[in-house]
Amino acid sequence: MAARTSLPYVYAIAAAALFGSGAPFAKVLLGGIGPVTLAGLLYMGSGLGMAAYLALVRLGGNHREVAEASLCRSDLPWIAGVVIFGGFLAPLTLMLSLQATPAATAALLLNFEAVATAGIAALLFAEAVGRRTWAALGLITASCLILSLGEEGPGGFSLAAFGILLACTFWGLDNNFSRNVSAKDPLATVMIKGIGAGFLSLLLAHLLAEPFPAPGPALIAMAVGLLSYGGLTSVLFLLSLRRVGSARTGSLLAISPFFGIVVSFALFAAPPDGPFYLALPVMALGACLLVTERHSHPHEHPPVVHEHRHRHDDLHHEHPHLPGTPLPDRNGEHSHSHAHEGIRHEHPHVPDIHHRHRHD
């Protein structure tokens, strides 16, 4: 049980590692690919990669609908928001801003995504964000400010810096929209987001007459997107969202610059400076506060009928199964439409898909 409890945080940290590692590569790719075209290639790579994987899985006889709920018509508004804000506007704004922003400064500014995600989750979606979570977010943000002590050269605020903060706000909206479809198949969501957003960006690049790169750089950009900008990163992020909510997942994503520094060291043999070693324990303490959070109080679950991946030892899924219900997989999980009766009880919980109640 402890392993399953910590797994969502592992997903979030892995997403942070992939996202942070992709930033140095994106900066390098901007040297030969236009910003709008690069944004399109990154997300088209993630979408087509997921489509290819799903096709191979189906050809192999593995039907994911047994274990994962499919998207439905009521999910379309949230999917549209994910495509427009997270797949189109955010990366487009970031790529345009990166051209005039030092890579290290950009990495630090990107941590505003965690603040935007938590703020939107608390203010617009009434997600429970207590003092422990805010303290963790403050420590993670402080660790990033400590990192900035080692930066040389001009790091002042500029229009490009404002653009990066705007991109983070778009991603904050995307993260909270994604929260509302996190119970559904994450691969399908990422596929639609990638192909839809990639098409919009590449169409805009064509209208702006940006030259299309040679096949080699284009494929490299798509591979970076598949791993870091929407592909595997987004799948891991969605898996974490469904279990612990937007604020906590977004907060852990704020550690991504540490991975960017490590990758830069591996690529360019530039060792981290002193502030890195000072910031690391501060970041670790913030992450520890999130992972060890315990929140418990009497709460009510209203009657509801829905569908999502679930198991039957979590205090919330004790329903009977009708003939023809898919059998659980080797992890004891499956997906089918099921009903929850109204119940009031108390146990430790986080803002997963069953605990998005309001708090006085």
mmCIF file of C-alpha atoms in Angstrom:
data_model
loop_
_atom_site.group_PDB
_atom_site.id
_atom_site.type_symbol
_atom_site.label_atom_id
_atom_site.label_comp_id
_atom_site.label_asym_id
_atom_site.label_seq_id
_atom_site.Cartn_x
_atom_site.Cartn_y
_atom_site.Cartn_z
ATOM 1 C CA MET A 1 0.000 0.000 0.000
ATOM 2 C CA ALA A 2 2.852 2.401 0.801
ATOM 3 C CA ALA A 3 4.378 1.813 -2.629
ATOM 4 C CA ARG A 4 1.079 2.668 -4.355
ATOM 5 C CA THR A 5 0.744 5.780 -2.187
ATOM 6 C CA SER A 6 4.152 7.101 -3.213
ATOM 7 C CA LEU A 7 3.903 6.086 -6.882
ATOM 8 C CA PRO A 8 2.099 9.292 -8.010
ATOM 9 C CA TYR A 9 4.972 11.343 -6.590
ATOM 10 C CA VAL A 10 7.462 9.153 -8.461
ATOM 11 C CA TYR A 11 5.503 9.877 -11.652
ATOM 12 C CA ALA A 12 5.651 13.636 -10.962
ATOM 13 C CA ILE A 13 9.409 13.601 -10.268
ATOM 14 C CA ALA A 14 10.021 11.544 -13.433
ATOM 15 C CA ALA A 15 7.972 14.091 -15.412
ATOM 16 C CA ALA A 16 10.090 16.886 -13.904
ATOM 17 C CA ALA A 17 13.271 15.045 -14.913
ATOM 18 C CA LEU A 18 12.135 14.656 -18.525
ATOM 19 C CA PHE A 19 10.826 18.227 -18.777
ATOM 20 C CA GLY A 20 13.947 19.759 -17.263
ATOM 21 C CA SER A 21 16.250 17.611 -19.403
ATOM 22 C CA GLY A 22 14.464 18.740 -22.559
ATOM 23 C CA ALA A 23 15.077 22.468 -22.007
ATOM 24 C CA PRO A 24 18.793 22.454 -23.032
ATOM 25 C CA PHE A 25 17.963 20.491 -26.182
ATOM 26 C CA ALA A 26 15.177 22.915 -27.139
ATOM 27 C CA LYS A 27 17.567 25.863 -26.777
ATOM 28 C CA VAL A 28 20.066 24.112 -29.077
ATOM 29 C CA LEU A 29 17.373 23.254 -31.650
ATOM 30 C CA LEU A 30 16.312 26.914 -31.821
ATOM 31 C CA GLY A 31 19.653 27.591 -33.499
ATOM 32 C CA GLY A 32 18.439 25.905 -36.692
ATOM 33 C CA ILE A 33 14.643 25.755 -36.438
ATOM 34 C CA GLY A 34 12.181 28.640 -36.240
ATOM 35 C CA PRO A 35 10.372 29.002 -32.896
ATOM 36 C CA VAL A 36 6.853 28.389 -34.238
ATOM 37 C CA THR A 37 8.003 25.407 -36.297
ATOM 38 C CA LEU A 38 9.883 23.968 -33.329
ATOM 39 C CA ALA A 39 6.815 24.261 -31.081
ATOM 40 C CA GLY A 40 4.808 22.394 -33.723
ATOM 41 C CA LEU A 41 7.391 19.662 -34.202
ATOM 42 C CA LEU A 42 7.753 19.064 -30.462
ATOM 43 C CA TYR A 43 4.051 18.428 -29.972
ATOM 44 C CA MET A 44 3.481 16.668 -33.298
ATOM 45 C CA GLY A 45 6.255 14.279 -32.260
ATOM 46 C CA SER A 46 4.510 13.529 -28.988
ATOM 47 C CA GLY A 47 1.135 13.031 -30.666
ATOM 48 C CA LEU A 48 2.347 10.827 -33.511
ATOM 49 C CA GLY A 49 4.552 8.840 -31.129
ATOM 50 C CA MET A 50 1.590 8.064 -28.897
ATOM 51 C CA ALA A 51 -0.563 7.195 -31.928
ATOM 52 C CA ALA A 52 2.082 4.753 -33.169
ATOM 53 C CA TYR A 53 2.373 3.152 -29.728
ATOM 54 C CA LEU A 54 -1.394 2.742 -29.397
ATOM 55 C CA ALA A 55 -1.556 1.182 -32.866
ATOM 56 C CA LEU A 56 1.190 -1.314 -32.001
ATOM 57 C CA VAL A 57 -0.505 -2.178 -28.699
ATOM 58 C CA ARG A 58 -3.804 -2.844 -30.495
ATOM 59 C CA LEU A 59 -2.095 -4.940 -33.176
ATOM 60 C CA GLY A 60 -0.568 -6.970 -30.351
ATOM 61 C CA GLY A 61 -4.035 -7.780 -29.053
ATOM 62 C CA ASN A 62 -3.887 -5.567 -25.954
ATOM 63 C CA HIS A 63 -7.153 -3.629 -25.637
ATOM 64 C CA ARG A 64 -6.494 -0.681 -23.332
ATOM 65 C CA GLU A 65 -10.211 0.022 -22.861
ATOM 66 C CA VAL A 66 -10.243 -2.932 -20.444
ATOM 67 C CA ALA A 67 -7.993 -1.065 -18.019
ATOM 68 C CA GLU A 68 -8.474 2.601 -19.005
ATOM 69 C CA ALA A 69 -11.644 4.643 -19.490
ATOM 70 C CA SER A 70 -12.165 6.159 -22.932
ATOM 71 C CA LEU A 71 -12.721 9.860 -23.551
ATOM 72 C CA CYS A 72 -16.350 10.861 -24.116
ATOM 73 C CA ARG A 73 -18.278 13.859 -25.446
ATOM 74 C CA SER A 74 -18.437 15.584 -22.043
ATOM 75 C CA ASP A 75 -14.609 15.671 -21.995
ATOM 76 C CA LEU A 76 -14.362 17.707 -25.226
ATOM 77 C CA PRO A 77 -14.320 21.197 -23.606
ATOM 78 C CA TRP A 78 -11.439 20.179 -21.322
ATOM 79 C CA ILE A 79 -9.570 18.516 -24.199
ATOM 80 C CA ALA A 80 -9.998 21.679 -26.279
ATOM 81 C CA GLY A 81 -8.551 23.740 -23.424
ATOM 82 C CA VAL A 82 -5.610 21.333 -23.075
ATOM 83 C CA VAL A 83 -4.857 21.543 -26.811
ATOM 84 C CA ILE A 84 -5.163 25.329 -27.095
ATOM 85 C CA PHE A 85 -3.532 26.457 -23.835
ATOM 86 C CA GLY A 86 -1.086 23.633 -23.089
ATOM 87 C CA GLY A 87 -0.160 22.400 -26.556
ATOM 88 C CA PHE A 88 -0.418 25.541 -28.689
ATOM 89 C CA LEU A 89 -0.210 28.843 -26.768
ATOM 90 C CA ALA A 90 2.232 27.777 -24.018
ATOM 91 C CA PRO A 91 5.007 26.228 -26.163
ATOM 92 C CA LEU A 92 4.591 28.895 -28.858
ATOM 93 C CA THR A 93 5.022 31.668 -26.265
ATOM 94 C CA LEU A 94 7.972 29.839 -24.685
ATOM 95 C CA MET A 95 9.830 29.263 -27.958
ATOM 96 C CA LEU A 96 9.411 32.921 -28.958
ATOM 97 C CA SER A 97 10.643 34.053 -25.526
ATOM 98 C CA LEU A 98 13.586 31.643 -25.375
ATOM 99 C CA GLN A 99 15.210 33.425 -28.308
ATOM 100 C CA ALA A 100 15.922 36.480 -26.132
ATOM 101 C CA THR A 101 16.348 34.825 -22.723
ATOM 102 C CA PRO A 102 19.467 33.083 -21.330
ATOM 103 C CA ALA A 103 18.848 29.372 -20.824
ATOM 104 C CA ALA A 104 19.562 29.488 -17.080
ATOM 105 C CA THR A 105 17.252 32.462 -16.531
ATOM 106 C CA ALA A 106 14.539 30.729 -18.531
ATOM 107 C CA ALA A 107 14.892 27.569 -16.434
ATOM 108 C CA LEU A 108 14.362 29.569 -13.252
ATOM 109 C CA LEU A 109 11.388 31.502 -14.628
ATOM 110 C CA LEU A 110 9.731 28.250 -15.723
ATOM 111 C CA ASN A 111 9.206 27.421 -12.058
ATOM 112 C CA PHE A 112 6.383 29.942 -12.063
ATOM 113 C CA GLU A 113 4.330 27.121 -13.606
ATOM 114 C CA ALA A 114 4.103 25.492 -10.168
ATOM 115 C CA VAL A 115 2.840 28.716 -8.588
ATOM 116 C CA ALA A 116 0.343 29.279 -11.408
ATOM 117 C CA THR A 117 -0.889 25.680 -11.213
ATOM 118 C CA ALA A 118 -1.388 25.761 -7.444
ATOM 119 C CA GLY A 119 -3.019 29.198 -7.497
ATOM 120 C CA ILE A 120 -5.461 28.257 -10.259
ATOM 121 C CA ALA A 121 -6.214 24.932 -8.563
ATOM 122 C CA ALA A 122 -7.025 26.651 -5.268
ATOM 123 C CA LEU A 123 -8.837 29.748 -6.575
ATOM 124 C CA LEU A 124 -10.710 28.492 -9.635
ATOM 125 C CA PHE A 125 -11.152 24.780 -8.951
ATOM 126 C CA ALA A 126 -11.391 24.856 -5.132
ATOM 127 C CA GLU A 127 -8.709 22.199 -4.724
ATOM 128 C CA ALA A 128 -7.631 21.692 -1.130
ATOM 129 C CA VAL A 129 -4.230 23.358 -0.708
ATOM 130 C CA GLY A 130 -3.234 23.468 2.941
ATOM 131 C CA ARG A 131 -0.385 25.151 4.758
ATOM 132 C CA ARG A 132 1.900 22.130 4.373
ATOM 133 C CA THR A 133 1.479 22.164 0.591
ATOM 134 C CA TRP A 134 2.033 25.930 0.412
ATOM 135 C CA ALA A 135 5.128 25.513 2.614
ATOM 136 C CA ALA A 136 6.444 22.833 0.264
ATOM 137 C CA LEU A 137 5.810 25.067 -2.731
ATOM 138 C CA GLY A 138 7.577 27.938 -0.949
ATOM 139 C CA LEU A 139 10.643 25.780 -0.249
ATOM 140 C CA ILE A 140 10.813 24.554 -3.839
ATOM 141 C CA THR A 141 10.498 28.142 -5.096
ATOM 142 C CA ALA A 142 13.175 29.282 -2.619
ATOM 143 C CA SER A 143 15.519 26.584 -3.914
ATOM 144 C CA CYS A 144 15.137 28.005 -7.407
ATOM 145 C CA LEU A 145 15.856 31.524 -6.145
ATOM 146 C CA ILE A 146 19.032 30.203 -4.501
ATOM 147 C CA LEU A 147 20.047 28.770 -7.861
ATOM 148 C CA SER A 148 19.808 32.248 -9.358
ATOM 149 C CA LEU A 149 22.626 33.408 -7.046
ATOM 150 C CA GLY A 150 25.062 31.601 -9.289
ATOM 151 C CA GLU A 151 23.925 33.293 -12.485
ATOM 152 C CA GLU A 152 26.217 35.774 -14.159
ATOM 153 C CA GLY A 153 25.342 38.539 -16.551
ATOM 154 C CA PRO A 154 22.077 40.460 -16.947
ATOM 155 C CA GLY A 155 19.115 38.662 -15.459
ATOM 156 C CA GLY A 156 16.720 41.592 -15.340
ATOM 157 C CA PHE A 157 13.055 41.457 -16.161
ATOM 158 C CA SER A 158 12.210 41.893 -19.846
ATOM 159 C CA LEU A 159 9.405 41.347 -22.316
ATOM 160 C CA ALA A 160 10.863 37.923 -23.063
ATOM 161 C CA ALA A 161 10.864 37.091 -19.348
ATOM 162 C CA PHE A 162 7.237 38.169 -19.154
ATOM 163 C CA GLY A 163 6.569 35.855 -22.098
ATOM 164 C CA ILE A 164 7.967 32.894 -20.149
ATOM 165 C CA LEU A 165 5.758 33.755 -17.169
ATOM 166 C CA LEU A 166 2.790 33.955 -19.547
ATOM 167 C CA ALA A 167 3.688 30.530 -20.956
ATOM 168 C CA CYS A 168 3.767 29.183 -17.386
ATOM 169 C CA THR A 169 0.294 30.609 -16.779
ATOM 170 C CA PHE A 170 -0.970 28.876 -19.918
ATOM 171 C CA TRP A 171 0.551 25.619 -18.663
ATOM 172 C CA GLY A 172 -1.005 26.224 -15.246
ATOM 173 C CA LEU A 173 -4.425 26.374 -16.937
ATOM 174 C CA ASP A 174 -3.520 23.288 -18.970
ATOM 175 C CA ASN A 175 -2.579 21.362 -15.819
ATOM 176 C CA ASN A 176 -5.917 22.148 -14.203
ATOM 177 C CA PHE A 177 -7.906 21.355 -17.348
ATOM 178 C CA SER A 178 -6.000 18.062 -17.550
ATOM 179 C CA ARG A 179 -7.062 17.324 -13.977
ATOM 180 C CA ASN A 180 -10.643 16.989 -15.221
ATOM 181 C CA VAL A 181 -9.747 14.271 -17.742
ATOM 182 C CA SER A 182 -7.006 12.590 -15.697
ATOM 183 C CA ALA A 183 -9.297 9.641 -14.943
ATOM 184 C CA LYS A 184 -9.409 8.784 -18.663
ATOM 185 C CA ASP A 185 -6.768 7.049 -20.789
ATOM 186 C CA PRO A 186 -3.703 9.352 -20.581
ATOM 187 C CA LEU A 187 -2.217 8.063 -23.846
ATOM 188 C CA ALA A 188 -5.326 9.046 -25.804
ATOM 189 C CA THR A 189 -5.325 12.508 -24.195
ATOM 190 C CA VAL A 190 -1.648 13.084 -25.025
ATOM 191 C CA MET A 191 -2.136 11.820 -28.594
ATOM 192 C CA ILE A 192 -5.004 14.246 -29.264
ATOM 193 C CA LYS A 193 -3.183 17.118 -27.566
ATOM 194 C CA GLY A 194 0.022 16.521 -29.524
ATOM 195 C CA ILE A 195 -1.500 16.091 -32.979
ATOM 196 C CA GLY A 196 -4.019 18.919 -32.518
ATOM 197 C CA ALA A 197 -1.539 21.433 -31.094
ATOM 198 C CA GLY A 198 1.223 20.364 -33.493
ATOM 199 C CA PHE A 199 -1.071 20.926 -36.468
ATOM 200 C CA LEU A 200 -2.057 24.410 -35.252
ATOM 201 C CA SER A 201 1.577 25.456 -34.681
ATOM 202 C CA LEU A 202 2.826 24.058 -37.989
ATOM 203 C CA LEU A 203 -0.060 25.746 -39.819
ATOM 204 C CA LEU A 204 0.864 29.060 -38.194
ATOM 205 C CA ALA A 205 4.535 28.496 -39.103
ATOM 206 C CA HIS A 206 3.501 27.943 -42.726
ATOM 207 C CA LEU A 207 1.416 31.132 -42.729
ATOM 208 C CA LEU A 208 4.411 33.020 -41.281
ATOM 209 C CA ALA A 209 6.630 31.500 -44.009
ATOM 210 C CA GLU A 210 9.054 29.931 -41.533
ATOM 211 C CA PRO A 211 11.316 27.480 -43.412
ATOM 212 C CA PHE A 212 10.824 23.825 -42.592
ATOM 213 C CA PRO A 213 14.020 22.147 -41.345
ATOM 214 C CA ALA A 214 15.801 19.216 -42.952
ATOM 215 C CA PRO A 215 14.506 15.719 -42.050
ATOM 216 C CA GLY A 216 17.310 15.068 -39.546
ATOM 217 C CA PRO A 217 16.733 18.089 -37.263
ATOM 218 C CA ALA A 218 12.962 17.716 -37.656
ATOM 219 C CA LEU A 219 13.074 14.104 -36.435
ATOM 220 C CA ILE A 220 15.341 15.081 -33.523
ATOM 221 C CA ALA A 221 12.873 17.800 -32.512
ATOM 222 C CA MET A 222 9.987 15.321 -32.690
ATOM 223 C CA ALA A 223 11.941 12.827 -30.568
ATOM 224 C CA VAL A 224 12.595 15.525 -27.932
ATOM 225 C CA GLY A 225 8.873 16.300 -27.964
ATOM 226 C CA LEU A 226 7.948 12.638 -27.551
ATOM 227 C CA LEU A 227 10.074 12.427 -24.408
ATOM 228 C CA SER A 228 9.997 15.893 -22.873
ATOM 229 C CA TYR A 229 7.411 18.311 -24.271
ATOM 230 C CA GLY A 230 4.047 16.610 -24.189
ATOM 231 C CA GLY A 231 4.810 12.929 -24.768
ATOM 232 C CA LEU A 232 6.028 10.697 -21.957
ATOM 233 C CA THR A 233 6.235 13.737 -19.663
ATOM 234 C CA SER A 234 2.513 14.431 -20.079
ATOM 235 C CA VAL A 235 1.561 10.775 -19.566
ATOM 236 C CA LEU A 236 3.458 10.662 -16.273
ATOM 237 C CA PHE A 237 2.003 14.031 -15.280
ATOM 238 C CA LEU A 238 -1.564 12.822 -15.928
ATOM 239 C CA LEU A 239 -0.972 9.630 -13.945
ATOM 240 C CA SER A 240 0.138 11.765 -11.012
ATOM 241 C CA LEU A 241 -2.737 14.234 -11.441
ATOM 242 C CA ARG A 242 -5.392 11.554 -11.098
ATOM 243 C CA ARG A 243 -3.985 10.484 -7.718
ATOM 244 C CA VAL A 244 -2.784 13.655 -5.963
ATOM 245 C CA GLY A 245 -4.287 16.643 -7.803
ATOM 246 C CA SER A 246 -2.927 19.672 -9.639
ATOM 247 C CA ALA A 247 -1.200 21.634 -6.869
ATOM 248 C CA ARG A 248 0.948 18.775 -5.575
ATOM 249 C CA THR A 249 1.896 17.447 -8.994
ATOM 250 C CA GLY A 250 2.648 20.946 -10.263
ATOM 251 C CA SER A 251 4.769 21.710 -7.206
ATOM 252 C CA LEU A 252 7.009 18.700 -7.820
ATOM 253 C CA LEU A 253 7.388 19.705 -11.459
ATOM 254 C CA ALA A 254 9.173 22.817 -10.158
ATOM 255 C CA ILE A 255 12.304 20.763 -9.455
ATOM 256 C CA SER A 256 12.883 20.340 -13.208
ATOM 257 C CA PRO A 257 15.741 22.949 -13.385
ATOM 258 C CA PHE A 258 17.914 20.669 -11.241
ATOM 259 C CA PHE A 259 17.701 18.003 -13.918
ATOM 260 C CA GLY A 260 18.414 20.611 -16.577
ATOM 261 C CA ILE A 261 21.614 21.555 -14.758
ATOM 262 C CA VAL A 262 22.673 17.903 -14.525
ATOM 263 C CA VAL A 263 22.039 17.368 -18.260
ATOM 264 C CA SER A 264 23.948 20.553 -19.099
ATOM 265 C CA PHE A 265 26.865 19.238 -17.043
ATOM 266 C CA ALA A 266 26.764 15.942 -18.948
ATOM 267 C CA LEU A 267 26.556 17.675 -22.338
ATOM 268 C CA PHE A 268 28.933 20.570 -21.817
ATOM 269 C CA ALA A 269 31.146 19.411 -18.902
ATOM 270 C CA ALA A 270 30.135 22.461 -16.881
ATOM 271 C CA PRO A 271 30.012 21.443 -13.192
ATOM 272 C CA PRO A 272 27.255 22.919 -10.976
ATOM 273 C CA ASP A 273 28.344 25.902 -8.937
ATOM 274 C CA GLY A 274 28.050 26.467 -5.189
ATOM 275 C CA PRO A 275 24.381 27.588 -5.047
ATOM 276 C CA PHE A 276 23.316 24.295 -6.629
ATOM 277 C CA TYR A 277 24.559 22.343 -3.612
ATOM 278 C CA LEU A 278 22.877 24.824 -1.243
ATOM 279 C CA ALA A 279 19.574 24.711 -3.132
ATOM 280 C CA LEU A 280 19.456 20.921 -3.406
ATOM 281 C CA PRO A 281 18.588 20.176 0.267
ATOM 282 C CA VAL A 282 16.000 22.988 0.283
ATOM 283 C CA MET A 283 14.330 21.443 -2.769
ATOM 284 C CA ALA A 284 14.533 17.975 -1.222
ATOM 285 C CA LEU A 285 12.845 19.223 1.969
ATOM 286 C CA GLY A 286 10.004 20.737 -0.060
ATOM 287 C CA ALA A 287 9.525 17.512 -2.009
ATOM 288 C CA CYS A 288 9.605 15.530 1.244
ATOM 289 C CA LEU A 289 6.828 17.695 2.718
ATOM 290 C CA LEU A 290 4.631 16.845 -0.255
ATOM 291 C CA VAL A 291 5.376 13.131 -0.297
ATOM 292 C CA THR A 292 4.811 12.704 3.450
ATOM 293 C CA GLU A 293 1.659 14.843 3.608
ATOM 294 C CA ARG A 294 -1.182 13.298 5.614
ATOM 295 C CA HIS A 295 -4.640 14.870 5.371
ATOM 296 C CA SER A 296 -7.610 13.313 7.133
ATOM 297 C CA HIS A 297 -11.038 14.540 8.215
ATOM 298 C CA PRO A 298 -14.682 13.375 7.987
ATOM 299 C CA HIS A 299 -15.940 13.956 4.446
ATOM 300 C CA GLU A 300 -18.892 13.031 2.269
ATOM 301 C CA HIS A 301 -19.076 11.371 -1.138
ATOM 302 C CA PRO A 302 -22.298 12.096 -3.039
ATOM 303 C CA PRO A 303 -23.824 9.337 -5.197
ATOM 304 C CA VAL A 304 -22.174 9.242 -8.619
ATOM 305 C CA VAL A 305 -21.872 7.025 -11.681
ATOM 306 C CA HIS A 306 -18.621 7.260 -13.645
ATOM 307 C CA GLU A 307 -15.883 5.247 -15.323
ATOM 308 C CA HIS A 308 -12.150 5.119 -14.691
ATOM 309 C CA ARG A 309 -9.302 2.744 -13.912
ATOM 310 C CA HIS A 310 -9.690 1.407 -10.365
ATOM 311 C CA ARG A 311 -8.974 -1.428 -7.939
ATOM 312 C CA HIS A 312 -11.114 -2.869 -5.152
ATOM 313 C CA ASP A 313 -9.040 -2.408 -2.012
ATOM 314 C CA ASP A 314 -9.110 1.392 -1.736
ATOM 315 C CA LEU A 315 -12.242 1.909 0.431
ATOM 316 C CA HIS A 316 -14.205 3.365 -2.505
ATOM 317 C CA HIS A 317 -14.829 0.498 -4.942
ATOM 318 C CA GLU A 318 -16.891 -2.219 -3.344
ATOM 319 C CA HIS A 319 -19.507 -2.473 -6.104
ATOM 320 C CA PRO A 320 -20.744 -5.756 -7.647
ATOM 321 C CA HIS A 321 -19.792 -6.752 -11.184
ATOM 322 C CA LEU A 322 -22.313 -7.564 -13.892
ATOM 323 C CA PRO A 323 -21.716 -10.408 -16.385
ATOM 324 C CA GLY A 324 -19.301 -9.292 -19.093
ATOM 325 C CA THR A 325 -17.368 -6.887 -16.869
ATOM 326 C CA PRO A 326 -13.658 -6.904 -17.864
ATOM 327 C CA LEU A 327 -11.529 -8.925 -15.474
ATOM 328 C CA PRO A 328 -8.856 -7.051 -13.467
ATOM 329 C CA ASP A 329 -5.355 -7.062 -14.909
ATOM 330 C CA ARG A 330 -2.257 -8.411 -13.148
ATOM 331 C CA ASN A 331 -2.182 -5.269 -10.981
ATOM 332 C CA GLY A 332 -5.759 -5.874 -9.831
ATOM 333 C CA GLU A 333 -7.110 -2.925 -11.864
ATOM 334 C CA HIS A 334 -9.728 -2.564 -14.562
ATOM 335 C CA SER A 335 -12.110 0.040 -15.993
ATOM 336 C CA HIS A 336 -15.898 -0.019 -16.386
ATOM 337 C CA SER A 337 -18.879 2.158 -15.582
ATOM 338 C CA HIS A 338 -19.754 1.808 -11.905
ATOM 339 C CA ALA A 339 -21.866 3.508 -9.262
ATOM 340 C CA HIS A 340 -20.862 4.926 -5.895
ATOM 341 C CA GLU A 341 -23.472 5.220 -3.168
ATOM 342 C CA GLY A 342 -23.408 8.278 -0.944
ATOM 343 C CA ILE A 343 -21.131 7.760 2.035
ATOM 344 C CA ARG A 344 -19.572 9.734 4.864
ATOM 345 C CA HIS A 345 -16.330 8.479 6.381
ATOM 346 C CA GLU A 346 -12.835 9.514 7.454
ATOM 347 C CA HIS A 347 -9.441 8.351 6.221
ATOM 348 C CA PRO A 348 -6.181 9.913 4.926
ATOM 349 C CA HIS A 349 -6.649 11.287 1.397
ATOM 350 C CA VAL A 350 -5.368 13.726 -1.210
ATOM 351 C CA PRO A 351 -7.302 15.543 -3.992
ATOM 352 C CA ASP A 352 -7.570 12.509 -6.278
ATOM 353 C CA ILE A 353 -10.583 11.921 -8.534
ATOM 354 C CA HIS A 354 -12.703 10.859 -5.528
ATOM 355 C CA HIS A 355 -11.668 13.617 -3.109
ATOM 356 C CA ARG A 356 -12.269 16.989 -4.732
ATOM 357 C CA HIS A 357 -14.629 18.209 -2.066
ATOM 358 C CA ARG A 358 -14.553 21.722 -0.693
ATOM 359 C CA HIS A 359 -12.948 22.550 2.648
ATOM 360 C CA ASP A 360 -14.261 25.098 5.105
#
